mmCIF file of C-alpha atoms in Angstrom:
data_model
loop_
_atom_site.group_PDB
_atom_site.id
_atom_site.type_symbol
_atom_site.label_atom_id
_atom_site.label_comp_id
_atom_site.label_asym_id
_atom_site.label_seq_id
_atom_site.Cartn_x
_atom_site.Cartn_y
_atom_site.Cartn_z
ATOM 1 C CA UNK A 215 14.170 -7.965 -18.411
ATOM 2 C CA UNK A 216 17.584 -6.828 -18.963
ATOM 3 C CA UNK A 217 19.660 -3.816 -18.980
ATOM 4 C CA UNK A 218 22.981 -2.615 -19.787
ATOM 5 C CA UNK A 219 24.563 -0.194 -17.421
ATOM 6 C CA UNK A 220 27.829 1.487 -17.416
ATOM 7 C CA UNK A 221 29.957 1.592 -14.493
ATOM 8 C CA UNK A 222 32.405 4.367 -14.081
ATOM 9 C CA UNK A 223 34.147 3.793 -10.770
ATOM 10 C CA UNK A 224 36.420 6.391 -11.010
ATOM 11 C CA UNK A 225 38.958 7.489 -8.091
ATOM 12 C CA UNK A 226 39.540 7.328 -4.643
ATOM 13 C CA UNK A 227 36.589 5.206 -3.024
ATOM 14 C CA UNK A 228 34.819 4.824 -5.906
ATOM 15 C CA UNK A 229 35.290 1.224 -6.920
ATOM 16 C CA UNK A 230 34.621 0.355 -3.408
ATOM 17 C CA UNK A 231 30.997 1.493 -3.290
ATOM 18 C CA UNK A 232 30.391 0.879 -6.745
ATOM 19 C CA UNK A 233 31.061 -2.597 -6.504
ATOM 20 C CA UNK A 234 28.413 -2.400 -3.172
ATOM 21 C CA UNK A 235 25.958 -1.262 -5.366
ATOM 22 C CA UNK A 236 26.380 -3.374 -8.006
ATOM 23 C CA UNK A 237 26.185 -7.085 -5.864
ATOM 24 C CA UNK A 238 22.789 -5.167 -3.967
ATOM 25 C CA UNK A 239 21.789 -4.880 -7.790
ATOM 26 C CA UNK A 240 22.454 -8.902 -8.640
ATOM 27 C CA UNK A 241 20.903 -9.899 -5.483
ATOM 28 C CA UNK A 242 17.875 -7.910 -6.713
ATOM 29 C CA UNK A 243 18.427 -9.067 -9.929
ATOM 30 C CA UNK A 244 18.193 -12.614 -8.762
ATOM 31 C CA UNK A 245 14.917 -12.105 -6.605
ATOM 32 C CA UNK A 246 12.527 -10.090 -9.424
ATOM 33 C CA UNK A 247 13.818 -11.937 -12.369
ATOM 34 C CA UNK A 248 16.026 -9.607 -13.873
ATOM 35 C CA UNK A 249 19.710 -9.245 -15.813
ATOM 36 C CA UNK A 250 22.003 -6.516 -14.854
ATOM 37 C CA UNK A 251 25.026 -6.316 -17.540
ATOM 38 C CA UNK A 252 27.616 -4.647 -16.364
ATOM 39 C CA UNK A 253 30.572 -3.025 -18.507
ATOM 40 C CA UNK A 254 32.917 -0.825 -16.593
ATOM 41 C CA UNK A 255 34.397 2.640 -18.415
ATOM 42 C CA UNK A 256 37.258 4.781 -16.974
ATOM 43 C CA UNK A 257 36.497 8.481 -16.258
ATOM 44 C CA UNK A 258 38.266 10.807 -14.147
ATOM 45 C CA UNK A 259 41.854 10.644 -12.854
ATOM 46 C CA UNK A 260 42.438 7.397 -13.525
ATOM 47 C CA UNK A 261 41.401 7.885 -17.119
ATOM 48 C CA UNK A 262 43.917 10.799 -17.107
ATOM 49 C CA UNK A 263 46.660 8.607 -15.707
ATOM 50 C CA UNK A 264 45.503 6.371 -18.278
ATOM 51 C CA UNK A 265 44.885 8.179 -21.617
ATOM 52 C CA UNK A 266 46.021 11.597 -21.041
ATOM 53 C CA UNK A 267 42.006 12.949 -20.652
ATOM 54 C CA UNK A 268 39.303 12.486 -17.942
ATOM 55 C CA UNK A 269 36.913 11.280 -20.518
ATOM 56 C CA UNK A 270 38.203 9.442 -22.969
ATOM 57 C CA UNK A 271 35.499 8.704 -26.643
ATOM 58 C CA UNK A 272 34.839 4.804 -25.489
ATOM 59 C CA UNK A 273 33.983 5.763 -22.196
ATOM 60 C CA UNK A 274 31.502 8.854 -23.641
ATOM 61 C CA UNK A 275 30.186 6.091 -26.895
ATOM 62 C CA UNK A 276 29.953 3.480 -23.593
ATOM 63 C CA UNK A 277 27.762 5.253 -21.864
ATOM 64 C CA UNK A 278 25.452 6.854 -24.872
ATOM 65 C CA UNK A 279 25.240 3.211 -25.833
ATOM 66 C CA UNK A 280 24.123 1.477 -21.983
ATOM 67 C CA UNK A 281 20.451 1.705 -20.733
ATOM 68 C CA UNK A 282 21.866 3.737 -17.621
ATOM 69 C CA UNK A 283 25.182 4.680 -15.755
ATOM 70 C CA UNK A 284 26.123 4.273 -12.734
ATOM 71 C CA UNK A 285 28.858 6.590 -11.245
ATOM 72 C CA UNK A 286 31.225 6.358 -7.868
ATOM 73 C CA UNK A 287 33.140 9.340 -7.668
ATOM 74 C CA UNK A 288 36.076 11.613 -9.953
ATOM 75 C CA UNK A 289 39.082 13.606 -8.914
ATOM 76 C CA UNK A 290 41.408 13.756 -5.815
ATOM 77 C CA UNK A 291 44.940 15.930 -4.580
ATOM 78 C CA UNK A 292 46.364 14.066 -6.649
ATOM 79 C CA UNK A 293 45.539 15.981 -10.260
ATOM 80 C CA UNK A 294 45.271 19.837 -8.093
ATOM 81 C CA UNK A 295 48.131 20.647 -10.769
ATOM 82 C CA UNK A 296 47.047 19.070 -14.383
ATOM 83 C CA UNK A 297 45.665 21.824 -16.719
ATOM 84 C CA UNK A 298 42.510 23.128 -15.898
ATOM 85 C CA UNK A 299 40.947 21.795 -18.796
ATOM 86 C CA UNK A 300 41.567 18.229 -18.011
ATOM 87 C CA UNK A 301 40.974 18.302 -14.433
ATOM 88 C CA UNK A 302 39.053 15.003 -13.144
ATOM 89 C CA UNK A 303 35.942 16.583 -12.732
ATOM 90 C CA UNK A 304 35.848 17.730 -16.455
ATOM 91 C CA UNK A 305 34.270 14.077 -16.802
ATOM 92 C CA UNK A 306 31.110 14.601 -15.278
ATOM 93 C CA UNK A 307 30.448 17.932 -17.255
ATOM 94 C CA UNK A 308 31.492 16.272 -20.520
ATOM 95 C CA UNK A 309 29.292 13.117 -19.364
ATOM 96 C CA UNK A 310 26.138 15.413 -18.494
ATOM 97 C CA UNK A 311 26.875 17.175 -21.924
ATOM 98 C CA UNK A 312 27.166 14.077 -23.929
ATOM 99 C CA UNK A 313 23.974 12.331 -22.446
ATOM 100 C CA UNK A 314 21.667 15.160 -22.893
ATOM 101 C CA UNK A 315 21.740 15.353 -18.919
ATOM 102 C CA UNK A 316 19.824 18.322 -17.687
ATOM 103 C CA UNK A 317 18.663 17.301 -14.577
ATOM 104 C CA UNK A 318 19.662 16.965 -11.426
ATOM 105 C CA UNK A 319 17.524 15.344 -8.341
ATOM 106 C CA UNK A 320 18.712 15.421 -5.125
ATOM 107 C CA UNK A 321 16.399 13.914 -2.593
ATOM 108 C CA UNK A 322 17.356 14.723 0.914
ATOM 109 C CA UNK A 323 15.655 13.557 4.233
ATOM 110 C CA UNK A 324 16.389 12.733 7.916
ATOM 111 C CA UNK A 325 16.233 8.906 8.517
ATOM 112 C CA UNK A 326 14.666 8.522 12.335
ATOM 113 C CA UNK A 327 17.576 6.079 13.584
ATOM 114 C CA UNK A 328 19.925 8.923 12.668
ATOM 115 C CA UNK A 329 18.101 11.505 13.837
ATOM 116 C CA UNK A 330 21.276 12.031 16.809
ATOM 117 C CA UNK A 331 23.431 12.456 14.112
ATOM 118 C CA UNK A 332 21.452 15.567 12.668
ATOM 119 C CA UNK A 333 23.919 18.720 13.800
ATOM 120 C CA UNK A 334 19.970 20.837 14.252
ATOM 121 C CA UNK A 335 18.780 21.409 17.503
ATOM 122 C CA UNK A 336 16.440 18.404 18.466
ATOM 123 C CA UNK A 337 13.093 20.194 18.239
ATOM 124 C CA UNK A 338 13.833 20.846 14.538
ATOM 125 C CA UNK A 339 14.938 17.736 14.032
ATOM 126 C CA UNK A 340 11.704 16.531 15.266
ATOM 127 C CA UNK A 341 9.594 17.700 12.832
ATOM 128 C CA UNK A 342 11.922 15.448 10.268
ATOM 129 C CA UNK A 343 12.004 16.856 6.481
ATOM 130 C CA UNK A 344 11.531 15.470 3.416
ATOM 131 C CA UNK A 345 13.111 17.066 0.450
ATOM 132 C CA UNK A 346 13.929 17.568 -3.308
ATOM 133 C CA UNK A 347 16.362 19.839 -4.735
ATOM 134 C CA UNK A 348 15.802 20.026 -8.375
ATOM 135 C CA UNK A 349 19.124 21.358 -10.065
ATOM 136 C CA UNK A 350 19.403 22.256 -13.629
ATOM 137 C CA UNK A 351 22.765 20.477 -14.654
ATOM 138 C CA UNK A 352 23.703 22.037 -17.837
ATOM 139 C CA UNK A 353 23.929 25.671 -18.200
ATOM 140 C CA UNK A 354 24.388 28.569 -16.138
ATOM 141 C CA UNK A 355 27.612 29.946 -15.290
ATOM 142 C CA UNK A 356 29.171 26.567 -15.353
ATOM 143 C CA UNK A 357 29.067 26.075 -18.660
ATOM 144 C CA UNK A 358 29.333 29.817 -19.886
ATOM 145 C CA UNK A 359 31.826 31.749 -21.329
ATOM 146 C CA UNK A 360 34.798 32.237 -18.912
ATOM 147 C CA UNK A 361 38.409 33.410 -19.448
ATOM 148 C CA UNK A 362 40.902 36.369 -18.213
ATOM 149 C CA UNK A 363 41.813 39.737 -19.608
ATOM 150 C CA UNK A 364 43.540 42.684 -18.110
ATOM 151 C CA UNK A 365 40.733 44.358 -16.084
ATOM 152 C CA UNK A 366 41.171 47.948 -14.288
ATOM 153 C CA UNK A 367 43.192 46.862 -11.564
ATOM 154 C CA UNK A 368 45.460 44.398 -13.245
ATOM 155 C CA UNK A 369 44.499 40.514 -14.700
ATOM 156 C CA UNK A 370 41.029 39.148 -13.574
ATOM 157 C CA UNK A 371 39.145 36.403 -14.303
ATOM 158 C CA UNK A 372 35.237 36.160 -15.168
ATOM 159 C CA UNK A 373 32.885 33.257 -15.500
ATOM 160 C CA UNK A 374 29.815 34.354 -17.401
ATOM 161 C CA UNK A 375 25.691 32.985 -16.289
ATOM 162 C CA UNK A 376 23.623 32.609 -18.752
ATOM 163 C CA UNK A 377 20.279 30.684 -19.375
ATOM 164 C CA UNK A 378 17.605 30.299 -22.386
ATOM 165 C CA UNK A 379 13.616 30.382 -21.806
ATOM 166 C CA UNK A 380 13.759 26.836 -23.338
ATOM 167 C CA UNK A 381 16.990 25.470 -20.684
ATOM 168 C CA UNK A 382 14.380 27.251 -17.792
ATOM 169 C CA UNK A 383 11.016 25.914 -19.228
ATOM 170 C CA UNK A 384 11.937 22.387 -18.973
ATOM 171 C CA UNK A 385 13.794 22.332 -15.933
ATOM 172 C CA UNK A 386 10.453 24.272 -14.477
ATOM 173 C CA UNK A 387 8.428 21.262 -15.594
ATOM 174 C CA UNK A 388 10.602 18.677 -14.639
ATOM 175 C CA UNK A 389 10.114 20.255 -11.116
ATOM 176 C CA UNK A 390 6.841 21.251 -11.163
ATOM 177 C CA UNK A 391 5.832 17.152 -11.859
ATOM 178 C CA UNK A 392 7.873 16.316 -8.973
ATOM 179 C CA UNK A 393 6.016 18.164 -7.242
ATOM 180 C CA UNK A 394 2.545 17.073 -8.680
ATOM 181 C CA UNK A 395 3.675 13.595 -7.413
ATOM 182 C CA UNK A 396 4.493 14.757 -3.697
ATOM 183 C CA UNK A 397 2.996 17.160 -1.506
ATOM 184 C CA UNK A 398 2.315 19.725 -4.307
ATOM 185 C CA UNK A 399 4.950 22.429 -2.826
ATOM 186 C CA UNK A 400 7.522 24.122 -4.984
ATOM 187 C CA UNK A 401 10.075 26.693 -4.610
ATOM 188 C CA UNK A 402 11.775 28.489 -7.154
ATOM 189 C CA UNK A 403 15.183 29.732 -5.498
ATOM 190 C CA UNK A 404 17.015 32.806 -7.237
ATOM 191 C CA UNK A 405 18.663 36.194 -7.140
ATOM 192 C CA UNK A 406 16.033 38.037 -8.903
ATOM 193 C CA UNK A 407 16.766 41.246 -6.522
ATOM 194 C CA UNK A 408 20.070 41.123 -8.203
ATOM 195 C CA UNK A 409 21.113 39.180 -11.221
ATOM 196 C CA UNK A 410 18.858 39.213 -14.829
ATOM 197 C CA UNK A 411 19.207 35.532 -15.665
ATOM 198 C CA UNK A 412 17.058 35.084 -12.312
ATOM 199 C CA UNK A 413 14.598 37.855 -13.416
ATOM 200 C CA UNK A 414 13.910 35.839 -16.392
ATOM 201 C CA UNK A 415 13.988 32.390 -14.347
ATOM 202 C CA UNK A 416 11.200 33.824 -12.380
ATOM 203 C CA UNK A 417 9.148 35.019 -15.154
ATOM 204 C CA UNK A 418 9.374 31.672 -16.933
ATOM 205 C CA UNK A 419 8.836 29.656 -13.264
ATOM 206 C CA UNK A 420 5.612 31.756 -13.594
ATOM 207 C CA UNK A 421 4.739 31.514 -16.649
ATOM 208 C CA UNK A 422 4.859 27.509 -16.131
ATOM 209 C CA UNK A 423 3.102 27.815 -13.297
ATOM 210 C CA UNK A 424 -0.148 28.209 -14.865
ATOM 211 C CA UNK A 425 -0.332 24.721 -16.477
ATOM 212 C CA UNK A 426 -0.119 23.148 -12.959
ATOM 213 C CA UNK A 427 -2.690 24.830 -10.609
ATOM 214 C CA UNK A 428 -2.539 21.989 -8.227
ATOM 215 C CA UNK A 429 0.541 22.965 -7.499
ATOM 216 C CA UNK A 430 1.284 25.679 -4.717
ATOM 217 C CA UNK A 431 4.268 27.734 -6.220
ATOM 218 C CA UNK A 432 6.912 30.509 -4.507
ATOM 219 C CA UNK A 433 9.807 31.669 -4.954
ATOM 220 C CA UNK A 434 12.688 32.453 -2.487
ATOM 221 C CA UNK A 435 15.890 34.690 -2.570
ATOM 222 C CA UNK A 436 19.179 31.855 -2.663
ATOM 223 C CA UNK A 437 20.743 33.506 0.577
ATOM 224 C CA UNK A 438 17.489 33.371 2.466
ATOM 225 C CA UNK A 439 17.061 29.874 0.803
ATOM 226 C CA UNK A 440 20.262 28.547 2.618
ATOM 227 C CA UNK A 441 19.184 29.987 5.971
ATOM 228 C CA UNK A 442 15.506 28.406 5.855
ATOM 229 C CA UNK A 443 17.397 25.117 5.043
ATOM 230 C CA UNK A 444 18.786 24.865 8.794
ATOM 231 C CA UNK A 445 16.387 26.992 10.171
ATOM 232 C CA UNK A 446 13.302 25.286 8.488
ATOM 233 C CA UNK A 447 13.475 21.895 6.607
ATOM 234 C CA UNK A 448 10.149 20.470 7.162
ATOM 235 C CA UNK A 449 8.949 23.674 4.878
ATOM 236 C CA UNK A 450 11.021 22.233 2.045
ATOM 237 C CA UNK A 451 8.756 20.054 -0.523
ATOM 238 C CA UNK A 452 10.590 20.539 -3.958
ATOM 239 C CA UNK A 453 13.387 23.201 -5.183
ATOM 240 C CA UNK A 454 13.894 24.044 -7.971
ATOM 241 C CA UNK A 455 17.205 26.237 -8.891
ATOM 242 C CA UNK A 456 20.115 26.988 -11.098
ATOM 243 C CA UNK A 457 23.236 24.730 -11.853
ATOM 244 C CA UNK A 458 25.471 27.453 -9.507
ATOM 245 C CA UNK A 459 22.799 27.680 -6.743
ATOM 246 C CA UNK A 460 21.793 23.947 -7.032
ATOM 247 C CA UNK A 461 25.513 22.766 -6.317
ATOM 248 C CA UNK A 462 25.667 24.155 -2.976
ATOM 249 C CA UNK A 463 22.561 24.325 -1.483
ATOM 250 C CA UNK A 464 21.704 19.936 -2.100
ATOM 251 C CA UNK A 465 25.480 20.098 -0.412
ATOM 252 C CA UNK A 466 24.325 21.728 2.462
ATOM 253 C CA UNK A 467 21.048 19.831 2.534
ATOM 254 C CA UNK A 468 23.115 16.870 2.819
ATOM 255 C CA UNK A 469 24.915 17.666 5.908
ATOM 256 C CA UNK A 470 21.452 18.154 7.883
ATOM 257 C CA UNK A 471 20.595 14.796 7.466
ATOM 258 C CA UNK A 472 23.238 13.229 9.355
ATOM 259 C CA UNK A 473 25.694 11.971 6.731
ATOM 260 C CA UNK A 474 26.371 13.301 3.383
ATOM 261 C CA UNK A 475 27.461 9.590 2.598
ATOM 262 C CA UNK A 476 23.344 8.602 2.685
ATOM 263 C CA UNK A 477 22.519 10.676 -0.575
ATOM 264 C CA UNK A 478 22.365 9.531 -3.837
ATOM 265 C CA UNK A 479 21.658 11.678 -6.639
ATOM 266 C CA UNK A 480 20.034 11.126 -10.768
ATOM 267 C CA UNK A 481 21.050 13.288 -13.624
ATOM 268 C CA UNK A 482 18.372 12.772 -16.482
ATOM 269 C CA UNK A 483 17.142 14.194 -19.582
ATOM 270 C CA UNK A 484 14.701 13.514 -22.099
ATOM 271 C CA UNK A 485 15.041 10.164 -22.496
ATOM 272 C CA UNK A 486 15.476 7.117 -19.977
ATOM 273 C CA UNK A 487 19.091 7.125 -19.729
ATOM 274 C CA UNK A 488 20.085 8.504 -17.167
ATOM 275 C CA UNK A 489 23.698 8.707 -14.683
ATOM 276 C CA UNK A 490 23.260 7.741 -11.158
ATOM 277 C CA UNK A 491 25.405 8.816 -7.849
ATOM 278 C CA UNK A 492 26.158 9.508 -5.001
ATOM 279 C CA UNK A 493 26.504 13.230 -3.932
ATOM 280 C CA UNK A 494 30.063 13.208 -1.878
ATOM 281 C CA UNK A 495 33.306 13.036 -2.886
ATOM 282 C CA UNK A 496 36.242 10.984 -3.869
ATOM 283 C CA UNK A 497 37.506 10.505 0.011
ATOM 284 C CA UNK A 498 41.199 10.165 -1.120
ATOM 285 C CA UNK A 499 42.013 9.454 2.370
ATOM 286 C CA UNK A 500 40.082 6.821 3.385
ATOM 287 C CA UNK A 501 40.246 4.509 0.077
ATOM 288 C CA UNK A 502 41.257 1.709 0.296
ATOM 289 C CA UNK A 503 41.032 1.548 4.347
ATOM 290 C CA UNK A 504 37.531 -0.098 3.922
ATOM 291 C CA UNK A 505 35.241 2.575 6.106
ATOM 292 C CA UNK A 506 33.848 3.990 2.805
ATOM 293 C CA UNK A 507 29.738 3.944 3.107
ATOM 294 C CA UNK A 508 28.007 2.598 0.221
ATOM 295 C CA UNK A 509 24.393 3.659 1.374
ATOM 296 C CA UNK A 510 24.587 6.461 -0.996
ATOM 297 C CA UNK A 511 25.619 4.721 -4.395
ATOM 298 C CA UNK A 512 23.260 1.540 -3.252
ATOM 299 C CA UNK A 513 20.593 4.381 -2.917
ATOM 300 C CA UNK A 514 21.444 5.568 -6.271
ATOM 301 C CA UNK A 515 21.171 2.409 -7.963
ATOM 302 C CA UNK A 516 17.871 2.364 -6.272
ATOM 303 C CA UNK A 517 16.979 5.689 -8.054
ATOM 304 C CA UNK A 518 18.281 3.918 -11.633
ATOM 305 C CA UNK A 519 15.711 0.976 -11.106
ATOM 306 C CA UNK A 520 12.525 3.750 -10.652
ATOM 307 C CA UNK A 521 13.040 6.600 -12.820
ATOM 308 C CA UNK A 522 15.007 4.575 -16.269
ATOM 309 C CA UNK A 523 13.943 1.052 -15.925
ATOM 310 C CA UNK A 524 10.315 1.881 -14.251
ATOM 311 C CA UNK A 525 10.939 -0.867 -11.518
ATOM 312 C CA UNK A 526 9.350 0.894 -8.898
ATOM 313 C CA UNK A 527 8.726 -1.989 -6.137
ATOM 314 C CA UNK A 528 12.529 -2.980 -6.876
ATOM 315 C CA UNK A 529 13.654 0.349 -5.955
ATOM 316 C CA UNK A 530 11.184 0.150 -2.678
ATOM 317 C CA UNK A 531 13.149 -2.930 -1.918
ATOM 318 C CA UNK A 532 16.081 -1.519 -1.841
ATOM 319 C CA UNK A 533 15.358 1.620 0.068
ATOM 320 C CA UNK A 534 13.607 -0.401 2.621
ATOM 321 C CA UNK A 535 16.646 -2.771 2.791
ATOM 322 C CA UNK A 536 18.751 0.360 3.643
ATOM 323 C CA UNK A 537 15.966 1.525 6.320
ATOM 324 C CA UNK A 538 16.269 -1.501 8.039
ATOM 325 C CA UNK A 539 20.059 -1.937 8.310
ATOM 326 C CA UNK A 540 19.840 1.695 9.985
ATOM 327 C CA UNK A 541 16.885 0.874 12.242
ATOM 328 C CA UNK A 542 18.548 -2.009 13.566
ATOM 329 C CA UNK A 543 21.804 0.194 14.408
ATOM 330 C CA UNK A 544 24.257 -0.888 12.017
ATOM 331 C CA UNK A 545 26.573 2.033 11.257
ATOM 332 C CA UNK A 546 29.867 2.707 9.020
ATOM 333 C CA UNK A 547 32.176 4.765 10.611
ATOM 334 C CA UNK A 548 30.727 8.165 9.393
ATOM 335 C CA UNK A 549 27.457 7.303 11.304
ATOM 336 C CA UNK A 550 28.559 5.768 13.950
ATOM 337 C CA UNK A 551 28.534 8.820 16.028
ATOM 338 C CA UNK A 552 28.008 8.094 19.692
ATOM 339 C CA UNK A 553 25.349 5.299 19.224
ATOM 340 C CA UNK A 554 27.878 2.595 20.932
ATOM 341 C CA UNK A 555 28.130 0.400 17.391
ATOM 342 C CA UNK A 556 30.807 -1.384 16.431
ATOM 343 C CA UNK A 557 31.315 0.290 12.479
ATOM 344 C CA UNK A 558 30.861 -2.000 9.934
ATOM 345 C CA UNK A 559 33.507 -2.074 6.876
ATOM 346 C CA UNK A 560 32.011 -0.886 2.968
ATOM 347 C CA UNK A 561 31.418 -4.966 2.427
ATOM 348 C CA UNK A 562 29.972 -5.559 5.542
ATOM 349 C CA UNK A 563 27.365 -3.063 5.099
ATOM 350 C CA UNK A 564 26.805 -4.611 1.730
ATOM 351 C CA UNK A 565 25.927 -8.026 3.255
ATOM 352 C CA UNK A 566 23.823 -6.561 5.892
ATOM 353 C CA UNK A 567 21.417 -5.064 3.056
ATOM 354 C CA UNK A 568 21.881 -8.336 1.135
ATOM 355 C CA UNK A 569 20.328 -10.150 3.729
ATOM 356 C CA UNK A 570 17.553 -7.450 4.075
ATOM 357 C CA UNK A 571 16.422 -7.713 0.324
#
């Protein structure tokens, strides 16, 4: 078979573990019979350097036109002061937008070799966790009316929530089948004490709820949701919650695992397109310097191959490969911790899962 995928590097370390991804991606390529075509697209700061714009119309009619994208990382200190409206990150919401992107998975789960790095006391750690944060990508207060007016004490500014039935009834099923294919556990995280767009959230979660009986459903307040996250993992299955709430809790899921450079992420929508990548950041500082970890994009790539190509025992290769590497004790140098190991560079951890495949 072949595919077409888009590459947007973007900034800081991006083209580093991009370019990780994309040799694990030929080597797989190579062993199952497969062509990856690659055609790279600027988004980000460098397209504002560039064109003026973090998302210029080839990079948006790029991407609409590939089988997938795959995505390294937007933005950096060095646009803080360009308009808010063309800030770096204004790519990925114009991407998601463009591509009919609606949903966000975040898998998140403690690998045993790194189970030192885990900042939980050991006996939670122990019980190891297995999770999925399903985010709804494009609505909520991210995408709602904002602005600033004079207010009773002076100028204020106000960023406005708001969600449809039809936004919450498919992000409820994309969740709920998730669950269906795990261990049948969801939670519906909200503010429904407070806010009315979670009232309704809840009443449609509900509502859903009654097409998939196999599946055990709750629901759980966002601020108790965040303690039960370092408090209790292992009770996490699937979550499913709002763009705003979604953003930070999969952030903070991230840093219980170890590393927040381990976790990829998939944005999809209603058909197989989707955009694949990691969940951190630009890392300004260390680009360039080589100690970027490309687990997380590699992983990503890995979650391209099994939810918009269907290549399920090509993605198991890959996450295997990545299992191994860790098992064995190789470490970049935001794992290496206190495990002794010499940290390997962003390429050199590329070869070691190279050889693993």
């Amino acid at each position: 078979m072949n595919y077409n995928i888009a590459l947007v590097k973007g900034d800081g370390i991006g083209p580093e573990i991009v370019e990780g991804a994309v040799e694990v991606l030929k080597k797989v390529g190579e062993k199952y019979g497969h062509q990856f075509i690659f055609t790279e697209y600027l988004a980000g700061g460098c397209a504002y350097d560039k064109y003026g714009k973090p998302l210029p119309e080839e990079t948006v009619e790029g991407c609409k036109n590939s089988d997938s994208v795959l995505l390294g990382a937007v933005g950096g200190p060095k646009w803080d002061n360009v308009p808010s409206d063309l800030r770096p990150e204004k790519a990925l919401l114009g991407l998601r937008a463009a591509l009919g992107l609606y949903t966000n998975l975040r898998p998140a789960k403690i690998y045993p070799a790194l189970m030192g790095a885990c900042t939980l006391r050991p006996d939670i750690v122990e019980r190891g966790f297995d999770l999925v944060i399903v985010r709804e990508l494009t609505g909520g207060i991210y995408f709602g009316e904002r602005g600033r007016r004079e207010g009773r004490y002076g100028e204020e500014a106000y960023d406005t929530e708001a969600y449809s039935v039809m936004e919450i009834e498919r992000i409820a099923r994309v969740a709920f089948e998730t669950a269906r294919k795990r261990r049948k556990n969801l939670i519906s995280i909200d503010k429904a004490n407070v806010l009315e767009t979670s009232r309704l959230w809840r009443q449609t979660v509900n509502r859903i709820a009654e097409e998939y009986q196999d599946v055990e459903v709750s629901h759980m307040y966002v601020d108790n949701a965040a303690m039960q996250l370092v408090r209790e993992p292992s009770r996490f299955d699937v979550a499913v919650t709002s763009n705003m709430f979604g953003d930070i809790l999969s952030d903070e899921a991230s840093q219980i695992t170890g590393s927040i450079g381990l976790l990829p992420s998939a944005s999809l929508g209603d058909s197989k397109c989707g955009m694949y990548e990691p969940i951190h950041g630009s890392a300004p500082d260390i680009a360039g310097t080589g100690k970027a970890n490309p687990m997380a994009t590699i992983l990503s790539a890995a979650m391209m191959l099994r939810y918009s190509f269907d290549l399920s025992e090509e993605a198991d290769c890959i996450e295997n490969a990545v299992n191994a590497v860790l098992e064995e004790g190789f470490r970049t140098a935001d794992i290496v911790g206190n495990s002794g190991a010499e940290p390997l560079s962003c390429k050199e951890m590329t070869a070691k899962i190279i050889e693993r495949l």
